[in-house]
């Protein structure tokens, strides 16, 4: 009787660790991580409120980001580009090596992860050259961050190095978001409660100024006017144009003509339309006043007519640049509406308007929301058109322009920050609505 041996494949997958799978282990992990982050926040506050005298020497490791950029600025511009690329490549290479090798199981890789967790935060903080009286806090924060990272990775139930790998992937984008978005937002809100110099606490005084001072009030009213009229008119004209030229002869050429202004910057569009509105004695350069004087009228200073008229003249420029965008998106959405639905509605005896209202509009609802919210956000933060055409004069200022104007012209950081916060509050409902709409669409899918 012969015996047959069956070769079975050897499982080469690393064993999955069981750290923190039990309830007690998970509780310990949560407590340690929460306590560590609380301690880090406390150290940050101590670091922020630790006075640094001008005589305090900076702790240096012989190299810093400041010295690197000073050295880079002294090089020939043609040499700066390859140097930046080389440095960028080295940083990316280190991250890729850590992502590839450090997460592997084994004592050597364990030591590599531990060293990376402790050394990377420490070097990052020391590259900022902290003052001597703050170096203790910096080192403590760096070691705590690294220690928490390593502890959380060690306790991860997903396997050796999983959390370490995940954090390395997320770290560059997270750092950019923190430095470029989260920190400036928190700093702006904080400064909005201080005076123009940013030294004396004034409470809600800056916000009261926004809604009571003529300049602040005009910026709020005009911004609301832009947010209501600009998206509505742009979408109505763009939708009408998309419907009427859909599958018409010469459709591509007609779409290109309407879409061309989208490729023009707001500064360029403002300069073009400033010539259109131009008024002078004698021969008219501006088209509008050329028509007015041709019929025997006097030239009109269109951008100085207040209230509201000059703001509407600026709105025309914005609508001119956004209608093409709305038309292209909505035209593509209309073509995606199933032909069978239109034919079924036609067989039911409906007219063109009824088919448009009951079939086309519901079919392009998601595209309508995207276009409306996109143009609304763009109108809320408009700056270029106002700056180029009127400079905010004659009650044409808006929040986006006045925010910059208060900071650069009047050096009033408190008023500028308050205007920025008010602008953010105007945009926030649109962001929330978009997020909820996207969540509902995912549920439907």
Short mmCIF file of C-alpha atoms in Angstrom, two decimals:
data_model
loop_
_atom_site.label_atom_id
_atom_site.label_comp_id
_atom_site.label_asym_id
_atom_site.label_seq_id
_atom_site.Cartn_x
_atom_site.Cartn_y
_atom_site.Cartn_z
CA UNK A 1 0.00 0.00 0.00
CA UNK A 2 1.62 3.19 -1.14
CA UNK A 3 1.36 6.47 0.71
CA UNK A 4 0.94 9.68 -1.28
CA UNK A 5 2.41 12.86 0.14
CA UNK A 6 0.65 16.11 -0.76
CA UNK A 7 2.82 19.23 -0.69
CA UNK A 8 1.04 22.10 0.98
CA UNK A 9 1.98 25.70 0.37
CA UNK A 10 3.96 27.25 3.16
CA UNK A 11 2.32 30.30 4.70
CA UNK A 12 4.83 33.08 4.32
CA UNK A 13 2.61 35.82 5.72
CA UNK A 14 3.91 37.34 8.97
CA UNK A 15 1.99 36.46 12.08
CA UNK A 16 -0.57 39.06 13.05
CA UNK A 17 0.02 40.48 16.47
CA UNK A 18 -2.71 40.50 19.07
CA UNK A 19 -1.72 43.67 20.90
CA UNK A 20 -4.64 45.52 22.43
CA UNK A 21 -7.33 43.16 21.17
CA UNK A 22 -8.63 42.53 24.67
CA UNK A 23 -10.83 45.21 26.27
CA UNK A 24 -8.31 45.87 29.03
CA UNK A 25 -5.51 46.43 26.51
CA UNK A 26 -7.64 48.82 24.47
CA UNK A 27 -8.51 50.79 27.60
CA UNK A 28 -4.84 51.07 28.57
CA UNK A 29 -3.96 52.28 25.06
CA UNK A 30 -6.69 54.94 25.10
CA UNK A 31 -5.68 56.19 28.55
CA UNK A 32 -1.98 56.41 27.68
CA UNK A 33 -2.58 58.15 24.34
CA UNK A 34 -5.09 60.60 25.83
CA UNK A 35 -2.81 61.43 28.76
CA UNK A 36 0.14 61.85 26.40
CA UNK A 37 -1.69 64.26 24.12
CA UNK A 38 -2.97 66.22 27.12
CA UNK A 39 0.62 66.56 28.32
CA UNK A 40 1.74 67.66 24.84
CA UNK A 41 -0.94 70.36 24.75
CA UNK A 42 0.16 71.54 28.22
CA UNK A 43 3.77 71.75 27.07
CA UNK A 44 2.72 73.71 23.97
CA UNK A 45 0.94 76.25 26.17
CA UNK A 46 3.96 76.53 28.43
CA UNK A 47 6.16 77.00 25.37
CA UNK A 48 3.83 79.66 23.93
CA UNK A 49 3.69 81.68 27.15
CA UNK A 50 7.36 81.35 28.00
CA UNK A 51 8.89 84.78 27.47
CA UNK A 52 11.99 84.77 25.29
CA UNK A 53 14.40 87.61 25.81
CA UNK A 54 16.35 89.09 22.93
CA UNK A 55 19.57 87.92 24.59
CA UNK A 56 18.46 84.31 24.56
CA UNK A 57 20.73 82.30 22.32
CA UNK A 58 19.21 79.80 19.94
CA UNK A 59 20.05 76.14 20.33
CA UNK A 60 21.41 74.89 17.03
CA UNK A 61 22.61 71.57 15.65
CA UNK A 62 24.85 73.40 13.20
CA UNK A 63 22.09 73.57 10.62
CA UNK A 64 18.55 74.97 10.46
CA UNK A 65 15.81 75.64 7.98
CA UNK A 66 16.57 79.35 8.19
CA UNK A 67 20.24 78.85 7.34
CA UNK A 68 19.31 76.48 4.49
CA UNK A 69 17.00 79.02 2.88
CA UNK A 70 19.55 81.81 3.35
CA UNK A 71 22.19 79.63 1.69
CA UNK A 72 19.76 78.69 -1.08
CA UNK A 73 18.87 82.34 -1.70
CA UNK A 74 22.53 83.16 -2.31
CA UNK A 75 22.84 80.64 -5.14
CA UNK A 76 22.28 81.25 -8.82
CA UNK A 77 18.58 80.78 -9.74
CA UNK A 78 19.54 78.06 -12.22
CA UNK A 79 21.25 76.12 -9.42
CA UNK A 80 18.40 76.61 -6.92
CA UNK A 81 16.01 74.40 -8.88
CA UNK A 82 18.19 71.23 -8.96
CA UNK A 83 19.15 71.76 -5.29
CA UNK A 84 15.48 71.87 -4.28
CA UNK A 85 14.77 68.78 -6.39
CA UNK A 86 17.68 66.88 -4.80
CA UNK A 87 16.59 67.79 -1.25
CA UNK A 88 13.00 66.87 -2.08
CA UNK A 89 14.18 63.55 -3.53
CA UNK A 90 16.23 62.77 -0.41
CA UNK A 91 13.27 63.45 1.90
CA UNK A 92 10.91 61.38 -0.25
CA UNK A 93 13.51 58.60 -0.45
CA UNK A 94 13.86 58.44 3.33
CA UNK A 95 10.09 58.27 3.73
CA UNK A 96 9.80 55.51 1.11
CA UNK A 97 12.58 53.49 2.73
CA UNK A 98 10.87 53.76 6.12
CA UNK A 99 7.51 52.84 4.60
CA UNK A 100 9.00 49.80 2.85
CA UNK A 101 11.36 48.38 5.49
CA UNK A 102 10.44 49.70 8.94
CA UNK A 103 6.97 48.07 9.16
CA UNK A 104 8.42 44.56 8.72
CA UNK A 105 8.48 42.20 11.73
CA UNK A 106 11.80 41.55 13.39
CA UNK A 107 14.09 43.05 16.02
CA UNK A 108 16.10 45.15 13.56
CA UNK A 109 13.00 46.70 12.01
CA UNK A 110 11.59 47.21 15.50
CA UNK A 111 14.69 49.28 16.37
CA UNK A 112 14.38 51.17 13.07
CA UNK A 113 10.78 52.15 13.89
CA UNK A 114 11.73 53.17 17.42
CA UNK A 115 14.62 55.34 16.17
CA UNK A 116 12.46 56.96 13.50
CA UNK A 117 9.67 57.71 15.97
CA UNK A 118 12.05 59.46 18.37
CA UNK A 119 14.59 61.08 16.05
CA UNK A 120 12.33 62.50 13.32
CA UNK A 121 10.21 64.70 15.66
CA UNK A 122 13.31 65.74 17.62
CA UNK A 123 15.25 66.80 14.50
CA UNK A 124 12.18 68.54 13.09
CA UNK A 125 11.84 70.70 16.20
CA UNK A 126 15.57 71.40 16.51
CA UNK A 127 15.70 72.51 12.85
CA UNK A 128 13.52 75.43 13.96
CA UNK A 129 16.37 76.54 16.29
CA UNK A 130 14.41 77.05 19.53
CA UNK A 131 15.55 79.58 22.10
CA UNK A 132 17.65 78.32 24.98
CA UNK A 133 14.87 78.83 27.50
CA UNK A 134 12.46 76.83 25.32
CA UNK A 135 14.66 73.91 24.27
CA UNK A 136 13.53 71.79 27.23
CA UNK A 137 9.89 72.09 26.14
CA UNK A 138 10.81 71.40 22.51
CA UNK A 139 12.76 68.26 23.33
CA UNK A 140 10.02 67.06 25.70
CA UNK A 141 7.31 67.62 23.07
CA UNK A 142 9.36 65.86 20.38
CA UNK A 143 10.08 62.84 22.55
CA UNK A 144 6.46 62.62 23.72
CA UNK A 145 5.16 62.75 20.15
CA UNK A 146 7.60 60.07 19.08
CA UNK A 147 6.90 57.94 22.12
CA UNK A 148 3.13 58.10 21.62
CA UNK A 149 3.52 57.26 17.95
CA UNK A 150 5.64 54.23 18.74
CA UNK A 151 3.38 53.10 21.60
CA UNK A 152 0.25 53.37 19.46
CA UNK A 153 1.98 51.47 16.65
CA UNK A 154 3.24 48.79 19.04
CA UNK A 155 -0.25 48.29 20.47
CA UNK A 156 -1.90 48.26 17.06
CA UNK A 157 -3.93 45.12 16.40
CA UNK A 158 -3.31 45.41 12.66
CA UNK A 159 0.19 43.91 12.77
CA UNK A 160 3.80 45.05 13.10
CA UNK A 161 4.40 48.54 11.78
CA UNK A 162 0.92 49.09 10.34
CA UNK A 163 0.18 52.33 12.18
CA UNK A 164 3.74 53.54 11.63
CA UNK A 165 3.31 53.05 7.88
CA UNK A 166 -0.09 54.72 7.88
CA UNK A 167 1.19 57.79 9.73
CA UNK A 168 4.18 58.13 7.40
CA UNK A 169 1.81 58.15 4.44
CA UNK A 170 -0.41 60.78 6.06
CA UNK A 171 2.28 62.92 7.69
CA UNK A 172 3.27 65.18 4.72
CA UNK A 173 -0.30 66.11 3.82
CA UNK A 174 -1.27 66.45 7.49
CA UNK A 175 1.66 68.78 8.21
CA UNK A 176 0.75 70.93 5.20
CA UNK A 177 -2.87 71.11 6.34
CA UNK A 178 -1.86 72.04 9.89
CA UNK A 179 0.63 74.72 8.81
CA UNK A 180 -1.34 76.07 5.87
CA UNK A 181 -4.95 75.80 7.02
CA UNK A 182 -5.61 74.81 10.64
CA UNK A 183 -2.98 76.97 12.35
CA UNK A 184 -3.79 80.12 10.30
CA UNK A 185 -7.51 79.62 10.97
CA UNK A 186 -7.02 79.31 14.74
CA UNK A 187 -4.58 82.25 14.72
CA UNK A 188 -7.07 84.42 12.78
CA UNK A 189 -9.91 83.67 15.20
CA UNK A 190 -7.59 84.42 18.12
CA UNK A 191 -6.44 87.76 16.62
CA UNK A 192 -10.01 88.87 15.88
CA UNK A 193 -10.47 89.53 19.62
CA UNK A 194 -7.46 91.87 19.86
CA UNK A 195 -6.87 95.44 18.75
CA UNK A 196 -5.26 96.51 15.49
CA UNK A 197 -1.78 95.90 16.85
CA UNK A 198 -2.69 92.44 18.18
CA UNK A 199 -1.54 93.26 21.72
CA UNK A 200 -4.61 94.41 23.69
CA UNK A 201 -7.70 92.21 24.16
CA UNK A 202 -10.86 94.03 22.99
CA UNK A 203 -13.44 91.25 23.04
CA UNK A 204 -16.22 91.61 20.45
CA UNK A 205 -15.28 95.18 19.50
CA UNK A 206 -13.94 94.20 16.06
CA UNK A 207 -17.14 92.31 15.22
CA UNK A 208 -19.23 95.28 16.34
CA UNK A 209 -17.14 97.43 13.99
CA UNK A 210 -17.87 95.07 11.08
CA UNK A 211 -21.65 95.45 11.49
CA UNK A 212 -21.81 99.13 12.53
CA UNK A 213 -19.02 100.95 10.69
CA UNK A 214 -20.11 102.14 7.20
CA UNK A 215 -17.15 100.42 5.56
CA UNK A 216 -17.72 97.13 7.36
CA UNK A 217 -21.48 97.23 6.78
CA UNK A 218 -21.02 97.96 3.07
CA UNK A 219 -18.66 95.00 2.73
CA UNK A 220 -21.16 92.64 4.41
CA UNK A 221 -24.18 93.90 2.38
CA UNK A 222 -22.29 93.80 -0.92
CA UNK A 223 -20.96 90.31 -0.21
CA UNK A 224 -24.49 89.05 0.42
CA UNK A 225 -25.62 90.75 -2.78
CA UNK A 226 -22.84 89.02 -4.72
CA UNK A 227 -23.65 85.65 -3.12
CA UNK A 228 -27.36 85.91 -4.01
CA UNK A 229 -27.27 87.38 -7.51
CA UNK A 230 -24.03 86.06 -9.05
CA UNK A 231 -24.70 82.30 -8.80
CA UNK A 232 -28.40 82.63 -9.57
CA UNK A 233 -27.96 84.67 -12.74
CA UNK A 234 -24.92 82.67 -13.90
CA UNK A 235 -26.72 79.35 -13.50
CA UNK A 236 -29.96 80.58 -15.10
CA UNK A 237 -28.16 81.95 -18.18
CA UNK A 238 -25.81 78.97 -18.39
CA UNK A 239 -28.67 76.47 -18.06
CA UNK A 240 -30.82 78.27 -20.64
CA UNK A 241 -27.91 78.40 -23.07
CA UNK A 242 -27.13 74.70 -22.51
CA UNK A 243 -30.75 73.70 -23.13
CA UNK A 244 -31.28 75.79 -26.24
CA UNK A 245 -28.06 74.83 -28.04
CA UNK A 246 -28.16 71.16 -27.01
CA UNK A 247 -27.57 69.12 -30.19
CA UNK A 248 -28.00 72.25 -32.31
CA UNK A 249 -26.00 72.94 -35.46
CA UNK A 250 -22.70 74.58 -34.56
CA UNK A 251 -23.05 73.57 -30.91
CA UNK A 252 -19.29 73.32 -30.34
CA UNK A 253 -18.55 76.79 -31.72
CA UNK A 254 -21.38 78.37 -29.72
CA UNK A 255 -20.11 76.71 -26.53
CA UNK A 256 -16.55 77.87 -27.15
CA UNK A 257 -17.72 81.48 -27.54
CA UNK A 258 -19.47 81.41 -24.16
CA UNK A 259 -16.71 79.44 -22.43
CA UNK A 260 -13.84 81.72 -23.53
CA UNK A 261 -14.25 84.23 -20.64
CA UNK A 262 -13.70 81.37 -18.15
CA UNK A 263 -10.08 81.19 -19.31
CA UNK A 264 -9.54 84.87 -18.49
CA UNK A 265 -8.35 85.74 -14.99
CA UNK A 266 -10.45 88.05 -12.82
CA UNK A 267 -7.73 90.71 -13.13
CA UNK A 268 -7.81 90.49 -16.92
CA UNK A 269 -11.62 90.53 -16.98
CA UNK A 270 -11.64 93.56 -14.66
CA UNK A 271 -9.28 95.49 -16.95
CA UNK A 272 -11.34 94.62 -20.03
CA UNK A 273 -14.59 95.76 -18.46
CA UNK A 274 -13.00 98.84 -16.97
CA UNK A 275 -12.38 99.99 -20.53
CA UNK A 276 -16.01 99.11 -21.34
CA UNK A 277 -17.23 101.39 -18.53
CA UNK A 278 -14.66 104.14 -19.17
CA UNK A 279 -16.01 107.71 -19.22
CA UNK A 280 -14.18 110.83 -20.40
CA UNK A 281 -14.74 114.11 -22.14
CA UNK A 282 -14.47 114.03 -25.92
CA UNK A 283 -14.10 110.76 -27.81
CA UNK A 284 -15.25 107.82 -25.75
CA UNK A 285 -13.09 104.73 -25.32
CA UNK A 286 -15.71 102.85 -23.30
CA UNK A 287 -18.33 101.04 -25.35
CA UNK A 288 -21.24 101.90 -23.06
CA UNK A 289 -20.54 105.62 -23.04
CA UNK A 290 -19.88 105.56 -26.78
CA UNK A 291 -23.45 104.30 -27.21
CA UNK A 292 -24.79 106.86 -24.73
CA UNK A 293 -23.07 109.81 -26.40
CA UNK A 294 -24.04 108.54 -29.87
CA UNK A 295 -27.67 109.07 -28.88
CA UNK A 296 -26.94 112.56 -27.53
CA UNK A 297 -26.49 111.72 -23.86
CA UNK A 298 -23.71 112.69 -21.48
CA UNK A 299 -21.01 110.18 -20.47
CA UNK A 300 -21.86 108.31 -17.27
CA UNK A 301 -19.42 107.33 -14.53
CA UNK A 302 -20.84 103.81 -14.23
CA UNK A 303 -18.52 102.72 -11.43
CA UNK A 304 -19.33 105.75 -9.27
CA UNK A 305 -23.13 105.48 -9.25
CA UNK A 306 -24.21 104.54 -5.74
CA UNK A 307 -25.83 102.82 -4.08
CA UNK A 308 -25.96 99.34 -5.65
CA UNK A 309 -25.67 100.36 -9.34
CA UNK A 310 -21.87 100.32 -9.36
CA UNK A 311 -21.90 97.00 -7.48
CA UNK A 312 -24.20 95.56 -10.14
CA UNK A 313 -21.76 96.75 -12.79
CA UNK A 314 -19.04 94.74 -11.06
CA UNK A 315 -21.38 91.76 -10.83
CA UNK A 316 -21.75 91.79 -14.61
CA UNK A 317 -18.02 91.10 -14.93
CA UNK A 318 -18.17 88.16 -12.55
CA UNK A 319 -21.26 86.69 -14.22
CA UNK A 320 -19.56 87.06 -17.63
CA UNK A 321 -16.66 84.89 -16.41
CA UNK A 322 -18.81 82.25 -14.66
CA UNK A 323 -21.64 81.67 -17.12
CA UNK A 324 -19.44 79.56 -19.39
CA UNK A 325 -18.43 77.34 -16.49
CA UNK A 326 -22.08 76.77 -15.55
CA UNK A 327 -23.02 76.12 -19.18
CA UNK A 328 -20.36 73.44 -19.73
CA UNK A 329 -21.13 71.49 -16.55
CA UNK A 330 -24.90 71.65 -17.00
CA UNK A 331 -24.70 70.82 -20.71
CA UNK A 332 -22.78 67.63 -19.89
CA UNK A 333 -25.35 66.79 -17.19
CA UNK A 334 -28.25 67.32 -19.61
CA UNK A 335 -26.69 64.92 -22.12
CA UNK A 336 -26.47 62.31 -19.35
CA UNK A 337 -30.25 62.38 -18.75
CA UNK A 338 -31.63 59.10 -20.20
CA UNK A 339 -33.31 59.58 -23.57
CA UNK A 340 -35.91 56.98 -22.62
CA UNK A 341 -37.25 59.23 -19.86
CA UNK A 342 -37.66 62.13 -22.28
CA UNK A 343 -39.40 59.92 -24.84
CA UNK A 344 -41.72 58.47 -22.20
CA UNK A 345 -42.66 61.97 -21.03
CA UNK A 346 -43.28 63.03 -24.63
CA UNK A 347 -45.57 60.03 -25.21
CA UNK A 348 -47.54 61.09 -22.13
CA UNK A 349 -48.42 64.31 -23.96
CA UNK A 350 -46.19 66.73 -22.04
CA UNK A 351 -44.87 69.90 -23.65
CA UNK A 352 -41.23 71.05 -23.74
CA UNK A 353 -41.50 73.12 -20.54
CA UNK A 354 -43.07 70.26 -18.60
CA UNK A 355 -40.36 67.85 -19.78
CA UNK A 356 -37.68 70.33 -18.76
CA UNK A 357 -39.20 70.93 -15.32
CA UNK A 358 -40.15 67.34 -14.46
CA UNK A 359 -37.46 65.30 -16.22
CA UNK A 360 -34.40 67.40 -17.03
CA UNK A 361 -34.10 69.44 -13.83
CA UNK A 362 -34.47 66.44 -11.46
CA UNK A 363 -31.95 64.55 -13.60
CA UNK A 364 -29.32 67.27 -13.27
CA UNK A 365 -30.04 68.21 -9.65
CA UNK A 366 -26.63 67.11 -8.32
CA UNK A 367 -24.83 69.09 -11.05
CA UNK A 368 -26.96 72.14 -10.31
CA UNK A 369 -25.99 71.97 -6.63
CA UNK A 370 -22.29 71.66 -7.47
CA UNK A 371 -22.36 74.61 -9.88
CA UNK A 372 -24.41 76.81 -7.54
CA UNK A 373 -22.22 76.18 -4.51
CA UNK A 374 -18.98 76.55 -6.49
CA UNK A 375 -19.98 79.91 -7.96
CA UNK A 376 -21.40 81.07 -4.61
CA UNK A 377 -18.12 80.34 -2.81
CA UNK A 378 -16.19 82.10 -5.59
CA UNK A 379 -18.47 85.15 -5.27
CA UNK A 380 -18.08 85.25 -1.49
CA UNK A 381 -14.29 85.45 -1.69
CA UNK A 382 -14.05 87.75 -4.72
CA UNK A 383 -11.19 90.22 -4.49
CA UNK A 384 -9.55 90.82 -7.87
CA UNK A 385 -12.47 92.44 -9.70
CA UNK A 386 -13.13 94.95 -6.92
CA UNK A 387 -9.43 95.74 -6.45
CA UNK A 388 -8.80 96.33 -10.17
CA UNK A 389 -11.96 98.23 -11.09
CA UNK A 390 -12.84 100.41 -8.08
CA UNK A 391 -10.37 99.72 -5.27
CA UNK A 392 -13.38 99.46 -2.94
CA UNK A 393 -14.37 103.09 -3.47
CA UNK A 394 -17.96 104.38 -3.65
CA UNK A 395 -19.35 101.60 -1.43
CA UNK A 396 -18.27 98.75 -3.71
CA UNK A 397 -16.08 96.97 -1.16
CA UNK A 398 -16.69 93.33 -0.24
CA UNK A 399 -15.46 91.16 2.62
CA UNK A 400 -12.64 89.58 0.64
CA UNK A 401 -11.27 92.95 -0.49
CA UNK A 402 -11.82 94.79 2.79
CA UNK A 403 -10.09 92.04 4.74
CA UNK A 404 -6.90 92.58 2.73
CA UNK A 405 -7.38 96.36 2.68
CA UNK A 406 -7.61 96.63 6.49
CA UNK A 407 -4.48 94.56 6.94
CA UNK A 408 -2.26 96.09 4.24
CA UNK A 409 -3.41 99.70 4.10
CA UNK A 410 -4.42 100.39 7.69
CA UNK A 411 -2.33 97.72 9.46
CA UNK A 412 -5.42 96.75 11.45
CA UNK A 413 -4.97 93.07 12.15
CA UNK A 414 -7.98 92.94 14.47
CA UNK A 415 -10.46 94.29 11.90
CA UNK A 416 -8.93 92.15 9.15
CA UNK A 417 -9.20 88.99 11.25
CA UNK A 418 -12.82 89.75 12.21
CA UNK A 419 -13.73 90.23 8.54
CA UNK A 420 -12.04 86.91 7.71
CA UNK A 421 -14.03 85.11 10.42
CA UNK A 422 -17.30 86.62 9.18
CA UNK A 423 -16.44 85.52 5.64
CA UNK A 424 -15.73 82.01 6.92
CA UNK A 425 -19.10 81.93 8.68
CA UNK A 426 -20.78 82.85 5.38
CA UNK A 427 -19.00 80.01 3.55
CA UNK A 428 -19.49 77.41 6.32
CA UNK A 429 -23.19 76.59 5.61
CA UNK A 430 -22.33 75.86 1.97
CA UNK A 431 -19.54 73.50 3.02
CA UNK A 432 -21.85 71.67 5.45
CA UNK A 433 -24.60 71.40 2.83
CA UNK A 434 -22.18 70.00 0.25
CA UNK A 435 -20.79 67.47 2.73
CA UNK A 436 -24.30 66.28 3.65
CA UNK A 437 -25.31 66.03 -0.03
CA UNK A 438 -22.23 63.93 -0.81
CA UNK A 439 -22.97 61.66 2.15
CA UNK A 440 -26.55 61.10 0.94
CA UNK A 441 -25.33 60.27 -2.56
CA UNK A 442 -22.95 57.65 -1.13
CA UNK A 443 -25.84 56.08 0.80
CA UNK A 444 -27.94 55.91 -2.38
CA UNK A 445 -25.10 54.28 -4.31
#
